[in-house]
Amino acid sequence: MTIGIGTPAVGVTLEDISVSFETTEVLKGVDLTVEAGEFFTFLGPSGSGKSTLLRLIAGFGPLPLSGRVLIGNDDVTRLPPWKRNVGMVFQSYALWPHMTVRKNVAFGLVERKVAAGEIRRRVDTALNLVGLLDFAERRPSQLSGGQQQRVALARTIVIEPRVLLLDEPLSNLDANLRIQMRREILELQRKLMLTTIFVTHDQEEANTTSDRIAVLNDGVIQQVGSPIELYDRPVNRFVADFLGSANLIDGVIENAGGRTLFRASGDITIPLHGRITGAAGGLTAMFRPQSLSIRGAGDPAVEGAVPLSGRVEHREFLGSLVRYTVTVGGHALLVDDSHQAGHRTYDTGEEVALYLDTEQVRLLTS
Ligand SMILES: Nc1ncnc2c1ncn2[C@@H]1O[C@H](COP(=O)(O)OP(=O)(O)OP(=O)(O)O)[C@@H](O)[C@H]1O
Ligand SMILES: [Mg+2]
């Protein structure tokens, strides 16, 4: 018996894909390769084109104006969904309410006219994989949300898809169940070595599951990389801001006396490591809230870091850390201070000194 196991994983390639609904272009020249066996995520805000891109791989929705979709080496651009052998779990995973769990999972195999004995075997294997073999004779209304979600997953993997497509499959679940289910999906994906493309607008969900993520905005892929690469080395303001909190300050580069400085309004000067070439014009300095340390105005300085003085505007206690908003020369900077019992905190209105670890500063051009 194989469900995925034994079937070699295949990759998915998108070449120069553009899609329009009437006059609106919703995907613009998307190029992307998802490796065989990879857990890959489309991450982006609402309306950025994630579902449209996923549906295009499954074969639903409009034909692209340009470009090709390859599954493995096969060009499937013009194939109907049922000839592509991909499994898709939709956001509203609509189980048949009048059918038992077993019948729901068997549905795709019955439609494909698979022999009865084979159906039984494959459904048992799929239900076992999602831990629901004992629930086979129940109806969906007798299951929890997470269990229903797993039935939807079993129903999709039972057809032994070459690629698994998941469109916000956890959005109907409560916070704890989401965390549990995302672990289970990842475990199942690893066990089956199934190429999986997952759609979400939740960065934590993307970060915790994905081998790689494509960040989409307005129908354009902004950047592709591992969660840590995207967080540490975003290529533009959008990615920097979408994956976690970022301080973004506009300024200019000055090369003076063998030193390179970043100058911004409000008397902010940040010495940079190495000479920056070809960076004429305006740039944005990006650094994360944890790259700043906060101290009392009269406290000893943090060695090797750039001092900035400011005033606490706002304080949020988040348990493991305290997040401050500190105004420095007209810029509102976010500062994360890790928290332990007895650790000093700073009050709103208090004058403080911030210290910036300049090695953590990244310059962005857009
Ligand atoms: N059938 C359609 N007709 C016209 N416009 C559409 C259609 N389907 C989607 N769109 C538009 O295409 C754009 C991308 O939609 P898509 O569903 O791919 O976004 P998404 O990233 O999945 O968003 P969400 O996170 O809200 O699900 C949106 O602006 C949407 O309004
Ligand atoms: Mg969507």
PDB file of N, CA and C in Angstrom, residues 18-19 30 54 118 127 189 231 245 269 295:
ATOM      1  N   SER A  18       1.155  35.001 -15.649  1.00  0.00           N
ATOM      2  CA  SER A  18       0.335  36.208 -15.446  1.00  0.00           C
ATOM      3  C   SER A  18      -1.131  35.827 -15.575  1.00  0.00           C
ATOM      4  N   VAL A  19      -1.945  36.333 -14.649  1.00  0.00           N
ATOM      5  CA  VAL A  19      -3.380  36.034 -14.640  1.00  0.00           C
ATOM      6  C   VAL A  19      -4.160  37.322 -14.459  1.00  0.00           C
ATOM      7  N   VAL A  30       4.900  35.618 -12.497  1.00  0.00           N
ATOM      8  CA  VAL A  30       5.404  34.815 -11.371  1.00  0.00           C
ATOM      9  C   VAL A  30       6.313  33.692 -11.873  1.00  0.00           C
ATOM     10  N   LEU A  54      -2.499  29.171  -6.184  1.00  0.00           N
ATOM     11  CA  LEU A  54      -2.674  27.773  -5.782  1.00  0.00           C
ATOM     12  C   LEU A  54      -3.673  27.078  -6.711  1.00  0.00           C
ATOM     13  N   GLU A 118      -9.768  -2.484  -2.641  1.00  0.00           N
ATOM     14  CA  GLU A 118      -8.676  -1.499  -2.704  1.00  0.00           C
ATOM     15  C   GLU A 118      -9.099  -0.208  -1.986  1.00  0.00           C
ATOM     16  N   LEU A 127      -6.992   6.971   7.031  1.00  0.00           N
ATOM     17  CA  LEU A 127      -7.573   7.320   8.343  1.00  0.00           C
ATOM     18  C   LEU A 127      -6.582   7.034   9.460  1.00  0.00           C
ATOM     19  N   GLN A 189       3.322  15.301   6.263  1.00  0.00           N
ATOM     20  CA  GLN A 189       4.021  15.682   5.039  1.00  0.00           C
ATOM     21  C   GLN A 189       5.409  15.047   4.995  1.00  0.00           C
ATOM     22  N   TYR A 231      13.593  36.719   7.367  1.00  0.00           N
ATOM     23  CA  TYR A 231      13.571  37.580   8.548  1.00  0.00           C
ATOM     24  C   TYR A 231      14.883  38.367   8.678  1.00  0.00           C
ATOM     25  N   SER A 245       8.325  42.627  13.259  1.00  0.00           N
ATOM     26  CA  SER A 245       8.357  44.080  13.382  1.00  0.00           C
ATOM     27  C   SER A 245       9.711  44.596  12.946  1.00  0.00           C
ATOM     28  N   THR A 269      22.920  59.342  13.236  1.00  0.00           N
ATOM     29  CA  THR A 269      24.061  58.953  12.417  1.00  0.00           C
ATOM     30  C   THR A 269      24.487  57.553  12.816  1.00  0.00           C
ATOM     31  N   ARG A 295      18.558  51.481  28.121  1.00  0.00           N
ATOM     32  CA  ARG A 295      19.165  51.740  29.441  1.00  0.00           C
ATOM     33  C   ARG A 295      18.602  53.050  29.977  1.00  0.00           C
TER      34      ARG A 295
END
